[in-house]
JSON list of C-alpha atoms in Angstrom, two decimals:
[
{"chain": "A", "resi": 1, "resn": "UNK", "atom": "CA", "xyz": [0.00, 0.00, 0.00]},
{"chain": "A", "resi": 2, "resn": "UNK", "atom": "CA", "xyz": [1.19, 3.59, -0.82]},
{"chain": "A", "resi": 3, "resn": "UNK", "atom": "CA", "xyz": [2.20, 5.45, 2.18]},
{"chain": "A", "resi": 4, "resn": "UNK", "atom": "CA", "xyz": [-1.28, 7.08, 3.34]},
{"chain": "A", "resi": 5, "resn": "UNK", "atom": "CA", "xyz": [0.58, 9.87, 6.14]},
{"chain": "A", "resi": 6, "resn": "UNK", "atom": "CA", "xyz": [2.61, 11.67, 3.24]},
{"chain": "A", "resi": 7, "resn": "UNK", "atom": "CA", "xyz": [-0.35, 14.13, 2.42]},
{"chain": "A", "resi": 8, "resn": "UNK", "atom": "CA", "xyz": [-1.96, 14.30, 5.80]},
{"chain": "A", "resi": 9, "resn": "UNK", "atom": "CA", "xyz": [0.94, 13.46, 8.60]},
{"chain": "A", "resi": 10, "resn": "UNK", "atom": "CA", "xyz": [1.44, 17.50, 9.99]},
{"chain": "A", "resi": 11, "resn": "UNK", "atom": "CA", "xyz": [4.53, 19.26, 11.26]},
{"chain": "A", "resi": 12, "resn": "UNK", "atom": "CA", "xyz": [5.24, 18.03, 14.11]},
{"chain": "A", "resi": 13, "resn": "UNK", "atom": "CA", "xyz": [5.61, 20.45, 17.76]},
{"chain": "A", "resi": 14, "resn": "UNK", "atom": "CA", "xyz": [8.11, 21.29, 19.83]},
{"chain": "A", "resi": 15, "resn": "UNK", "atom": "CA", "xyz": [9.76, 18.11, 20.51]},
{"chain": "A", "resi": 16, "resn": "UNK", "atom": "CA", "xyz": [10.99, 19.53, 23.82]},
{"chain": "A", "resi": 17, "resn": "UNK", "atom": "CA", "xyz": [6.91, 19.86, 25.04]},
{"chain": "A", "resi": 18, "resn": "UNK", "atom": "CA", "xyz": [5.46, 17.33, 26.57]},
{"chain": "A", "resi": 19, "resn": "UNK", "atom": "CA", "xyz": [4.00, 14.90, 24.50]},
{"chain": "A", "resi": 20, "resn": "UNK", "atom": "CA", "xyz": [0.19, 14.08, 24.89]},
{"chain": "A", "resi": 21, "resn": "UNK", "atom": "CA", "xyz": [-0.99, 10.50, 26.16]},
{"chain": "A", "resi": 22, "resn": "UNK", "atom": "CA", "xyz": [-3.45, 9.32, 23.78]},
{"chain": "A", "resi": 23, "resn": "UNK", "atom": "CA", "xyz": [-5.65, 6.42, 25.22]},
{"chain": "A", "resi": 24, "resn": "UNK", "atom": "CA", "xyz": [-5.90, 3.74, 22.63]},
{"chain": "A", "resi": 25, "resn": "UNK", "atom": "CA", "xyz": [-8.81, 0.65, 23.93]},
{"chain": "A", "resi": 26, "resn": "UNK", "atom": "CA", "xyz": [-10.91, -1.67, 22.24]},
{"chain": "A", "resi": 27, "resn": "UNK", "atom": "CA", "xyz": [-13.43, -4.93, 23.48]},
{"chain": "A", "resi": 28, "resn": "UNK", "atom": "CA", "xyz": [-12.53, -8.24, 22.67]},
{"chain": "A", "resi": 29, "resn": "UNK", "atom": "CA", "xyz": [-12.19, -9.19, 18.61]},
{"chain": "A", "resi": 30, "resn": "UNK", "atom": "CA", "xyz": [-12.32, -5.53, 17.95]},
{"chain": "A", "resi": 31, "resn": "UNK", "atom": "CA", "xyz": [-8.87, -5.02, 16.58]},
{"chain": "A", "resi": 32, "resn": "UNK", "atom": "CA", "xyz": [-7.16, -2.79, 18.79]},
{"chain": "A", "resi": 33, "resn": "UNK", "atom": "CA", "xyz": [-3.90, -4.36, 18.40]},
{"chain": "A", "resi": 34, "resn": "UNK", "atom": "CA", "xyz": [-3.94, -4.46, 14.70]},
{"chain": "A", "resi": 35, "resn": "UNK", "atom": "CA", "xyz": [-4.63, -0.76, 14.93]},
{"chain": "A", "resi": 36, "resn": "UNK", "atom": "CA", "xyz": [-1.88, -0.24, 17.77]},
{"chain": "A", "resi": 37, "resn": "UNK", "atom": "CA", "xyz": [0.61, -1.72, 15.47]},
{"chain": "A", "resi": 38, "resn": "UNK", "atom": "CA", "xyz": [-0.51, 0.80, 12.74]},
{"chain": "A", "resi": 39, "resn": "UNK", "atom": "CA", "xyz": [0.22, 3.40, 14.95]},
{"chain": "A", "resi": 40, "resn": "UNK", "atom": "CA", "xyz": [3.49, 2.27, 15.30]},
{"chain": "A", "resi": 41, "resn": "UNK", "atom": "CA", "xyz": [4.27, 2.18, 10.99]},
{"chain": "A", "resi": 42, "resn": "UNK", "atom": "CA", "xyz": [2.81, 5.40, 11.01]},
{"chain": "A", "resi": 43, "resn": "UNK", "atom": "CA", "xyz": [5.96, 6.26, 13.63]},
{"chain": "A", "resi": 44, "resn": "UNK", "atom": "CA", "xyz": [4.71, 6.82, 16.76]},
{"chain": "A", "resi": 45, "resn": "UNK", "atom": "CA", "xyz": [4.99, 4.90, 20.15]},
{"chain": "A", "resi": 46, "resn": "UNK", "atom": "CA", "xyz": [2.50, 2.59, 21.53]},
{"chain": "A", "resi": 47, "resn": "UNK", "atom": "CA", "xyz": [2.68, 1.84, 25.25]},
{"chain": "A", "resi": 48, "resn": "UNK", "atom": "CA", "xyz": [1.05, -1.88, 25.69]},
{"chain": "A", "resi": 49, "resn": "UNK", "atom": "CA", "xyz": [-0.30, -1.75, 29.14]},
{"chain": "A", "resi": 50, "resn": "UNK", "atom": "CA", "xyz": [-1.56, -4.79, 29.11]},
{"chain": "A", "resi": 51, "resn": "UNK", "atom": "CA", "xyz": [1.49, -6.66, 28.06]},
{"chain": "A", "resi": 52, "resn": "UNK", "atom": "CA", "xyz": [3.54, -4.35, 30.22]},
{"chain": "A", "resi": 53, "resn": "UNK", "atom": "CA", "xyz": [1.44, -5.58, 33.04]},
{"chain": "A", "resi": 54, "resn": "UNK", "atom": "CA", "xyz": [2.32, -9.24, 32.50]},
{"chain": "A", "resi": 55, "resn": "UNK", "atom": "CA", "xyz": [5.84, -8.51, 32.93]},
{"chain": "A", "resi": 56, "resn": "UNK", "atom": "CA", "xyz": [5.39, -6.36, 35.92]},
{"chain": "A", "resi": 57, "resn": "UNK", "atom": "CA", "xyz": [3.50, -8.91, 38.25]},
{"chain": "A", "resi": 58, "resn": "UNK", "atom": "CA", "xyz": [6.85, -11.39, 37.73]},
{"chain": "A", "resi": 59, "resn": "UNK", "atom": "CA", "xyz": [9.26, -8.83, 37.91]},
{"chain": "A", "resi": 60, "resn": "UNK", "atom": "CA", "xyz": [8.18, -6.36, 40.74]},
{"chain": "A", "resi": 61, "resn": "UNK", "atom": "CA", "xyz": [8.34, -8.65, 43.99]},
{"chain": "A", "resi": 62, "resn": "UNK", "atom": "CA", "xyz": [6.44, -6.14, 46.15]},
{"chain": "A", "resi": 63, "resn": "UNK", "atom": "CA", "xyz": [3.53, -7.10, 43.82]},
{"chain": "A", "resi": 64, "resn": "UNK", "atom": "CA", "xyz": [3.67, -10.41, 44.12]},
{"chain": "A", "resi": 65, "resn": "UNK", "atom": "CA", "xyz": [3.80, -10.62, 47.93]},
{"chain": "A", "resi": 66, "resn": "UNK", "atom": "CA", "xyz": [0.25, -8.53, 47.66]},
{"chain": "A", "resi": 67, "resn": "UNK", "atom": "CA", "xyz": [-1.25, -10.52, 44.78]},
{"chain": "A", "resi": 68, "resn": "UNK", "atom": "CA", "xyz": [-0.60, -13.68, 46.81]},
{"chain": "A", "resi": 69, "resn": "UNK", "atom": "CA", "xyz": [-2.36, -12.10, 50.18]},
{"chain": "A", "resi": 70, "resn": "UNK", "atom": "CA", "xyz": [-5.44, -11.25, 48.07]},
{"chain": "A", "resi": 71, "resn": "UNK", "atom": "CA", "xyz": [-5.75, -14.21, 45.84]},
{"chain": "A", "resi": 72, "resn": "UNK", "atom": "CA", "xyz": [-3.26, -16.97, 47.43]},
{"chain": "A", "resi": 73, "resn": "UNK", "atom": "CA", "xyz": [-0.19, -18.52, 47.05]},
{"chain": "A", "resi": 74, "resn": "UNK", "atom": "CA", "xyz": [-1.84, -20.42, 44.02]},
{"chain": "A", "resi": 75, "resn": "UNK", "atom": "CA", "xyz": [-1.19, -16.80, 42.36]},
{"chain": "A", "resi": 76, "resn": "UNK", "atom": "CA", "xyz": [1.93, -17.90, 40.78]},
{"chain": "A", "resi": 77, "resn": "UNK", "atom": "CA", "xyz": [2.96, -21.30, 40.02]},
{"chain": "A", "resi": 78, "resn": "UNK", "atom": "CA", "xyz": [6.15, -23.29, 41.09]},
{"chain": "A", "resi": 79, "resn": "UNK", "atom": "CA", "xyz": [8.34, -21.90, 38.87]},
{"chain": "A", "resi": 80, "resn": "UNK", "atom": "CA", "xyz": [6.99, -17.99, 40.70]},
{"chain": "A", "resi": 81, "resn": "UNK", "atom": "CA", "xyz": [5.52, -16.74, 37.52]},
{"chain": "A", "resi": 82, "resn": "UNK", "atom": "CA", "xyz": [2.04, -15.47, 37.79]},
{"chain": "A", "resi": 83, "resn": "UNK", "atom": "CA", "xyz": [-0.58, -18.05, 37.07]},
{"chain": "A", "resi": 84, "resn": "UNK", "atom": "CA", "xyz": [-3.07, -16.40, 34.76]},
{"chain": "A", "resi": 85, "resn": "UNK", "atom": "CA", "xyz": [-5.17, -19.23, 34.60]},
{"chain": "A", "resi": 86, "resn": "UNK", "atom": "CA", "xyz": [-5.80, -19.64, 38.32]},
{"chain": "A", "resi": 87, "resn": "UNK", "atom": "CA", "xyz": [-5.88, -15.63, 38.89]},
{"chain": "A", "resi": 88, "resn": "UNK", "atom": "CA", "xyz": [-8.84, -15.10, 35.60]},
{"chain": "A", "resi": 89, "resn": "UNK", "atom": "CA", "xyz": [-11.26, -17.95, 37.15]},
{"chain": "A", "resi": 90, "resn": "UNK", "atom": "CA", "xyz": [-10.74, -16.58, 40.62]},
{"chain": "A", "resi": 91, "resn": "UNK", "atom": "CA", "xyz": [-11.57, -12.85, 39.73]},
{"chain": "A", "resi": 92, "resn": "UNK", "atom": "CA", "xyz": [-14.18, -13.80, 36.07]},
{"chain": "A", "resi": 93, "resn": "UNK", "atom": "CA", "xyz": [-17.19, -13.99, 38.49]},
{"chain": "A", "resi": 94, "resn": "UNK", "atom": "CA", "xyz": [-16.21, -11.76, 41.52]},
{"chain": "A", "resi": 95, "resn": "UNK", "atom": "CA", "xyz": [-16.07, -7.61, 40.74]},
{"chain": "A", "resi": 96, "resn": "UNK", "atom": "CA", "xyz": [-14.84, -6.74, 44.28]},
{"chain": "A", "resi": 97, "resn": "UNK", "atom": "CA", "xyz": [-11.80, -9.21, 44.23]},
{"chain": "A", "resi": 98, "resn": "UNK", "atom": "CA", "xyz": [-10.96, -7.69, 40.43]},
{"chain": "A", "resi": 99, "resn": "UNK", "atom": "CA", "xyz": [-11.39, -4.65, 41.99]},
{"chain": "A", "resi": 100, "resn": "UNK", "atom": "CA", "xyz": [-8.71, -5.12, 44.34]},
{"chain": "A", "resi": 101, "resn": "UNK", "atom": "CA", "xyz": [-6.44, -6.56, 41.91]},
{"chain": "A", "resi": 102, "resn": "UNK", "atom": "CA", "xyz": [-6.44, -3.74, 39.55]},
{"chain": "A", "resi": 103, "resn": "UNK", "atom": "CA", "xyz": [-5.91, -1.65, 42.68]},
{"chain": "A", "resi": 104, "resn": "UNK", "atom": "CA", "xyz": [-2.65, -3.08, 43.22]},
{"chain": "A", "resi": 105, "resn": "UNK", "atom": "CA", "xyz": [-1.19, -3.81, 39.22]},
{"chain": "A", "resi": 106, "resn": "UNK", "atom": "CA", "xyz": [-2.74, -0.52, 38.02]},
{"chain": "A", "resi": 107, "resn": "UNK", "atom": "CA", "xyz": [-0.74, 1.91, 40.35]},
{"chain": "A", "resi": 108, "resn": "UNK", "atom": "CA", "xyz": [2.74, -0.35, 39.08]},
{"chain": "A", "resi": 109, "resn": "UNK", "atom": "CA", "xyz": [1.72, -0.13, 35.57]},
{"chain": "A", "resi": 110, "resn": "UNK", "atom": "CA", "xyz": [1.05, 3.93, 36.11]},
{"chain": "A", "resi": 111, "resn": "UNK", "atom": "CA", "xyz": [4.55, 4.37, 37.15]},
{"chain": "A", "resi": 112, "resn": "UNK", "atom": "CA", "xyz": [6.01, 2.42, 34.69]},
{"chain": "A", "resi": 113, "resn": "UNK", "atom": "CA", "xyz": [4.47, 3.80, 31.66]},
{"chain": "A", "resi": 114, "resn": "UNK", "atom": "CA", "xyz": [5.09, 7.96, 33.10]},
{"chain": "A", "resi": 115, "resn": "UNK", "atom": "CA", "xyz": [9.14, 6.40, 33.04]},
{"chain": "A", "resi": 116, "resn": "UNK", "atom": "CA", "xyz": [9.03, 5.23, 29.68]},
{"chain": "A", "resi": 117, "resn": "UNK", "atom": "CA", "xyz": [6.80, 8.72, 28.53]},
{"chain": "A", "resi": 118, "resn": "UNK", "atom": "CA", "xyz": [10.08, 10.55, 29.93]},
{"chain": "A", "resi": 119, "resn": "UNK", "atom": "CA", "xyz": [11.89, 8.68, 27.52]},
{"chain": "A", "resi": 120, "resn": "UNK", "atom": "CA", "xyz": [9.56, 9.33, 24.37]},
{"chain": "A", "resi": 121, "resn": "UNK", "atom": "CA", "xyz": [10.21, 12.39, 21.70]},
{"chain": "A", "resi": 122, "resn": "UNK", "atom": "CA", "xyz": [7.13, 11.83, 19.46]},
{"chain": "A", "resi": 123, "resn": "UNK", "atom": "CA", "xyz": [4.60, 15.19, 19.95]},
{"chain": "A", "resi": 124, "resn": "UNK", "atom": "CA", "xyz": [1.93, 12.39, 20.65]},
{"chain": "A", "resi": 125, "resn": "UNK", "atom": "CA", "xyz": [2.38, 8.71, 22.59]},
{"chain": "A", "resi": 126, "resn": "UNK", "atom": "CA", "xyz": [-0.38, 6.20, 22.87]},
{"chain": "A", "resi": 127, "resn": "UNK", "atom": "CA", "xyz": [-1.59, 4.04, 25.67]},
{"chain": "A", "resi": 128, "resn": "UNK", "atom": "CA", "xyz": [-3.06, 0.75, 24.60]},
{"chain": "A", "resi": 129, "resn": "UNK", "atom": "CA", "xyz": [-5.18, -0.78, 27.18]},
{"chain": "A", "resi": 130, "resn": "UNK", "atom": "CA", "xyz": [-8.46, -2.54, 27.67]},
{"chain": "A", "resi": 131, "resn": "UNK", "atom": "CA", "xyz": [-9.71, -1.27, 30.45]},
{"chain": "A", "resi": 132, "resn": "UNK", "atom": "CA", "xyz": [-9.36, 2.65, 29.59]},
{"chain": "A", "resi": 133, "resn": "UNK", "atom": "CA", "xyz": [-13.11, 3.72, 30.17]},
{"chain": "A", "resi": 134, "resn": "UNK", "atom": "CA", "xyz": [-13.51, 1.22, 33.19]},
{"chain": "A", "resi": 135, "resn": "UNK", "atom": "CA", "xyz": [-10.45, 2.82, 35.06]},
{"chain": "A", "resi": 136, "resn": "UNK", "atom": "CA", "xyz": [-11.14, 6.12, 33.80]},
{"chain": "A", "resi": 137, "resn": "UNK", "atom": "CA", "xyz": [-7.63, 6.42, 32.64]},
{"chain": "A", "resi": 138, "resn": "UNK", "atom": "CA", "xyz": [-9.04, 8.47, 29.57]},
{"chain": "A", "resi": 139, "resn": "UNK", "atom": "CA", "xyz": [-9.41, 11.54, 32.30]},
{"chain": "A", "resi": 140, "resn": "UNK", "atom": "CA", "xyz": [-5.74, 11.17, 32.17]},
{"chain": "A", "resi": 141, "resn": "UNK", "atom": "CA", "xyz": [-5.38, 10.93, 28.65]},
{"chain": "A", "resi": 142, "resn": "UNK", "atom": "CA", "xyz": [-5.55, 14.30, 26.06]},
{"chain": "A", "resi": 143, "resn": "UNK", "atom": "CA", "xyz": [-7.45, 12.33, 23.76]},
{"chain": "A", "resi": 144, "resn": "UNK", "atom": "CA", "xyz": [-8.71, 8.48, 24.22]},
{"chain": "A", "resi": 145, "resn": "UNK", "atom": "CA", "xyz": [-9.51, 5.99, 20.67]},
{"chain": "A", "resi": 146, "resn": "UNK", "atom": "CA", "xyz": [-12.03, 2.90, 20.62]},
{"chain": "A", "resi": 147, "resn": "UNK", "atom": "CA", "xyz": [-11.57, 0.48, 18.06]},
{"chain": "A", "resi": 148, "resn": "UNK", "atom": "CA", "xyz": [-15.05, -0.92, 17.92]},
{"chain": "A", "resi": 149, "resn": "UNK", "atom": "CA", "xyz": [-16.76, -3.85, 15.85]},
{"chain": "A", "resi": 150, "resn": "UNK", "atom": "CA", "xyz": [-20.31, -5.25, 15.50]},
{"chain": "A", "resi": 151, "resn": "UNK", "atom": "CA", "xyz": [-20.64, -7.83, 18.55]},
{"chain": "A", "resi": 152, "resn": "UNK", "atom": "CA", "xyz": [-20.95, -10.76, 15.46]},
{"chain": "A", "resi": 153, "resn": "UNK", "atom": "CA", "xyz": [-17.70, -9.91, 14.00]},
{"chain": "A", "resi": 154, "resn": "UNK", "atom": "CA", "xyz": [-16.01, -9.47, 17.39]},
{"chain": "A", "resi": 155, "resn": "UNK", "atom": "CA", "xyz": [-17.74, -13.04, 18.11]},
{"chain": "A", "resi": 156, "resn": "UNK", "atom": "CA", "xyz": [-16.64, -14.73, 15.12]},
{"chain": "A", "resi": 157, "resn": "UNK", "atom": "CA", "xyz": [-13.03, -13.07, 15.42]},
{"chain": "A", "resi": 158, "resn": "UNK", "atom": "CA", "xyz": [-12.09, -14.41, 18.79]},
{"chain": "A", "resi": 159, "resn": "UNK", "atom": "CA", "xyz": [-13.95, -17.78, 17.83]},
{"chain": "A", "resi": 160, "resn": "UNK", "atom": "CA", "xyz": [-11.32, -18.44, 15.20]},
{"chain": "A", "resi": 161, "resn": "UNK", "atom": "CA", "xyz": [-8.28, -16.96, 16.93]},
{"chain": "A", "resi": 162, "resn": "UNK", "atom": "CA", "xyz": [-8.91, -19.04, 20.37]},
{"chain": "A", "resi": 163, "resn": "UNK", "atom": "CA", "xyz": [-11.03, -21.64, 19.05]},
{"chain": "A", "resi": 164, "resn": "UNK", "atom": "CA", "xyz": [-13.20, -20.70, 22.39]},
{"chain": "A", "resi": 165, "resn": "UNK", "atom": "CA", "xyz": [-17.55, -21.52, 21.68]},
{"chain": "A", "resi": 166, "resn": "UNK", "atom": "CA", "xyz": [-20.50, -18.67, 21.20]},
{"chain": "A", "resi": 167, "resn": "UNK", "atom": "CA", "xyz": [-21.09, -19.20, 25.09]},
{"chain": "A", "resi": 168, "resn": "UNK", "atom": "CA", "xyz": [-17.57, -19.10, 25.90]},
{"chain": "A", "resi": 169, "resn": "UNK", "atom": "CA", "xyz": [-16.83, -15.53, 24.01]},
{"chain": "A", "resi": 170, "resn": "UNK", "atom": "CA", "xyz": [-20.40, -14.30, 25.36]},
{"chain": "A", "resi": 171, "resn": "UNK", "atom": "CA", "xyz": [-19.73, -15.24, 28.90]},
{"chain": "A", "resi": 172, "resn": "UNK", "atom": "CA", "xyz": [-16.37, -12.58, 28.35]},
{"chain": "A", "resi": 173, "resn": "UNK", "atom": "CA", "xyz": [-18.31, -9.65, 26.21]},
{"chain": "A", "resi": 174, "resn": "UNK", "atom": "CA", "xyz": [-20.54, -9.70, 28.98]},
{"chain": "A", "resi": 175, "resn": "UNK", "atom": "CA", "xyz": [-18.59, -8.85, 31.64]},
{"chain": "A", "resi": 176, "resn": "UNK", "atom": "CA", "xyz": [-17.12, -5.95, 29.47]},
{"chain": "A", "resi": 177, "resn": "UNK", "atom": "CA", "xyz": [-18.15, -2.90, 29.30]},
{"chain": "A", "resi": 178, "resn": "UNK", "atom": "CA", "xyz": [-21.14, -2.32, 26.66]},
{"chain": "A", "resi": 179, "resn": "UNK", "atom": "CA", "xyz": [-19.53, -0.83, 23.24]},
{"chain": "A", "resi": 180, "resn": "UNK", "atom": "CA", "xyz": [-22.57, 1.47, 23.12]},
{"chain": "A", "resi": 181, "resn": "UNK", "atom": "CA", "xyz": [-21.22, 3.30, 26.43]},
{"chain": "A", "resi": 182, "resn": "UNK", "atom": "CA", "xyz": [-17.49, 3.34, 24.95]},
{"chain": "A", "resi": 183, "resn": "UNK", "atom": "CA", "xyz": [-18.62, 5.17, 22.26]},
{"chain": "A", "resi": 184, "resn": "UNK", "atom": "CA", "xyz": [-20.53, 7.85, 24.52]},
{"chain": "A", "resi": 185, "resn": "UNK", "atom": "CA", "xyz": [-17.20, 8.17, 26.29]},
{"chain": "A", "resi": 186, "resn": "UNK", "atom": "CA", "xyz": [-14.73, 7.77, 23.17]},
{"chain": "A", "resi": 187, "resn": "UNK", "atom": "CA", "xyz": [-13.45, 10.96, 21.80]},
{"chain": "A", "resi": 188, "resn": "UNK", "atom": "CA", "xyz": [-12.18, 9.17, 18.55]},
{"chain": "A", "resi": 189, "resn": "UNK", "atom": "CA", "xyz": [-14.20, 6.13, 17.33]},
{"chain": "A", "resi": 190, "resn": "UNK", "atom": "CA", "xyz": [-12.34, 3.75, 14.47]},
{"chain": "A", "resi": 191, "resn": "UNK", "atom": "CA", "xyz": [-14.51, 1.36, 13.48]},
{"chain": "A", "resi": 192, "resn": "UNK", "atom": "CA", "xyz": [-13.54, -2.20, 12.25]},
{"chain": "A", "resi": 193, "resn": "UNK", "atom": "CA", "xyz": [-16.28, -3.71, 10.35]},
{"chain": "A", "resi": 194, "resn": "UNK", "atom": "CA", "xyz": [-14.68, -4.53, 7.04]},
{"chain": "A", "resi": 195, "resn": "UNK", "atom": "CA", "xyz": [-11.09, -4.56, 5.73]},
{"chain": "A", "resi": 196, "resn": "UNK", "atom": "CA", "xyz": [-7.60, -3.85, 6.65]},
{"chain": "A", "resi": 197, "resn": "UNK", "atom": "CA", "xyz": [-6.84, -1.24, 4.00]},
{"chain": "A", "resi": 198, "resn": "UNK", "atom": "CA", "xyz": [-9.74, 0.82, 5.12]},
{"chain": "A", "resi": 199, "resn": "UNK", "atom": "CA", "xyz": [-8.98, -0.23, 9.25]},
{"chain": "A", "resi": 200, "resn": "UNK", "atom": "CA", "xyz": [-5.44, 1.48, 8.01]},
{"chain": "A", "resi": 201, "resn": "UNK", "atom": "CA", "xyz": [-7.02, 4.29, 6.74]},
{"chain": "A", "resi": 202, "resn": "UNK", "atom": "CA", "xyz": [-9.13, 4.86, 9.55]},
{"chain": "A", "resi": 203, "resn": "UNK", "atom": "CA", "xyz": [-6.38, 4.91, 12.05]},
{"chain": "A", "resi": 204, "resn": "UNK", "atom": "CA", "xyz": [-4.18, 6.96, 9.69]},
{"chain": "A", "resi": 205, "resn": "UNK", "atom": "CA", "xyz": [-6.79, 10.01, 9.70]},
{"chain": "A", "resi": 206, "resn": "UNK", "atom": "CA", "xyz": [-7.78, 9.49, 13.53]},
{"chain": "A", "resi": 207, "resn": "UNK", "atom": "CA", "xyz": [-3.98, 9.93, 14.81]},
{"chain": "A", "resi": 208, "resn": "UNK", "atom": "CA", "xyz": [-3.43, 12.74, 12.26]},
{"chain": "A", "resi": 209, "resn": "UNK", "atom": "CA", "xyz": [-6.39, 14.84, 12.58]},
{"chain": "A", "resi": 210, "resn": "UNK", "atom": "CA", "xyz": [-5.68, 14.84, 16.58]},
{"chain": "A", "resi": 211, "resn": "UNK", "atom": "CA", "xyz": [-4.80, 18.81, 17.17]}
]
């Protein structure tokens, strides 16, 4: 594909300003990591929180003595990496006990992503993360993107990618956040319903019409 930023991609500011924190979420199957890495051709940085987070909870000990008070020492396995597994079923059905768990990851995550914004030189940096709206981390944001789908596509997406059942990818959009109160919230909406060229093209006028 011809490059789509050479008419639109403006001057950028200042590089010595502080660049803004664009929020970048999406629902399950709706693409937000295709679009994140998008972001990234089109040159600028993409904080992963949610991969960033994995890393964190075997890296930062402090974290893991907590997570194993709330949740047990089941938390991690023998080998002292975090047991996702055991951690998802013990927090799917319970909202309090996820609660708490974000409570102690999200503040570790926060620090770690203003250290690596310090380090950034791009006018704009984006913040990938699922939970954006939930955690109201778009009040900390200058801007915050959903990459949205219809619930069928999402469906069939995730279907195919972790050969999981209907019930089995409904039981996981339900506990998420409706799409129709993302996009009351969103600032930016990208919308993949179709194909890749025009999911590029979508996230190439978002990111470059952002003042």
């Amino acid at each position: 594909m011809e490059e789509l930023h050479s008419e639109t991609q403006k001057a950028e500011p200042d590089p010595l300003s502080a660049p803004k924190i664009i929020g970048l979420t999406g629902g399950i199957g709706s693409g937000k990591t295709t679009v994140a890495k998008f972001i990234e051709e089109f040159g600028f940085p993409v904080y992963y929180s949610d991969d960033r987070a994995k890393d964190i909870v075997n890296d930062n000990e402090d974290l893991k003595v907590k997570i194993k008070e709330l949740l047990g020492d089941e938390a991690y396995d023998k080998n002292g990496l975090y047991n996702r597994k055991f951690v998802a079923e013990k927090v799917f059905n319970d909202k309090d006990l996820l609660h708490q768990l974000n409570e102690i990851i999200h503040p570790a995550v926060r620090i770690d992503f203003e250290n690596w914004v310090k380090k950034q030189t791009k006018y704009l940096v984006f913040k990938e993360t699922a939970l954006l709206f939930e955690l109201k981390l778009n009040k900390e944001c200058y801007k915050s993107v959903l990459v949205t789908a219809e619930d069928n596509i999402r469906t069939k997406r995730v279907m195919d990618r972790d050969n999981k059942t209907y019930r089995e990818v409904e039981a996981v959009m339900e506990k998420q956040m409706p799409e129709k109160d993302k996009i009351k919230l969103a600032d930016c909406i990208i919308y993949n319903n179709t194909i890749l060229e025009d999911l590029k093209e979508q996230t190439e006028k978002v990111i470059f019409d952002i003042e």
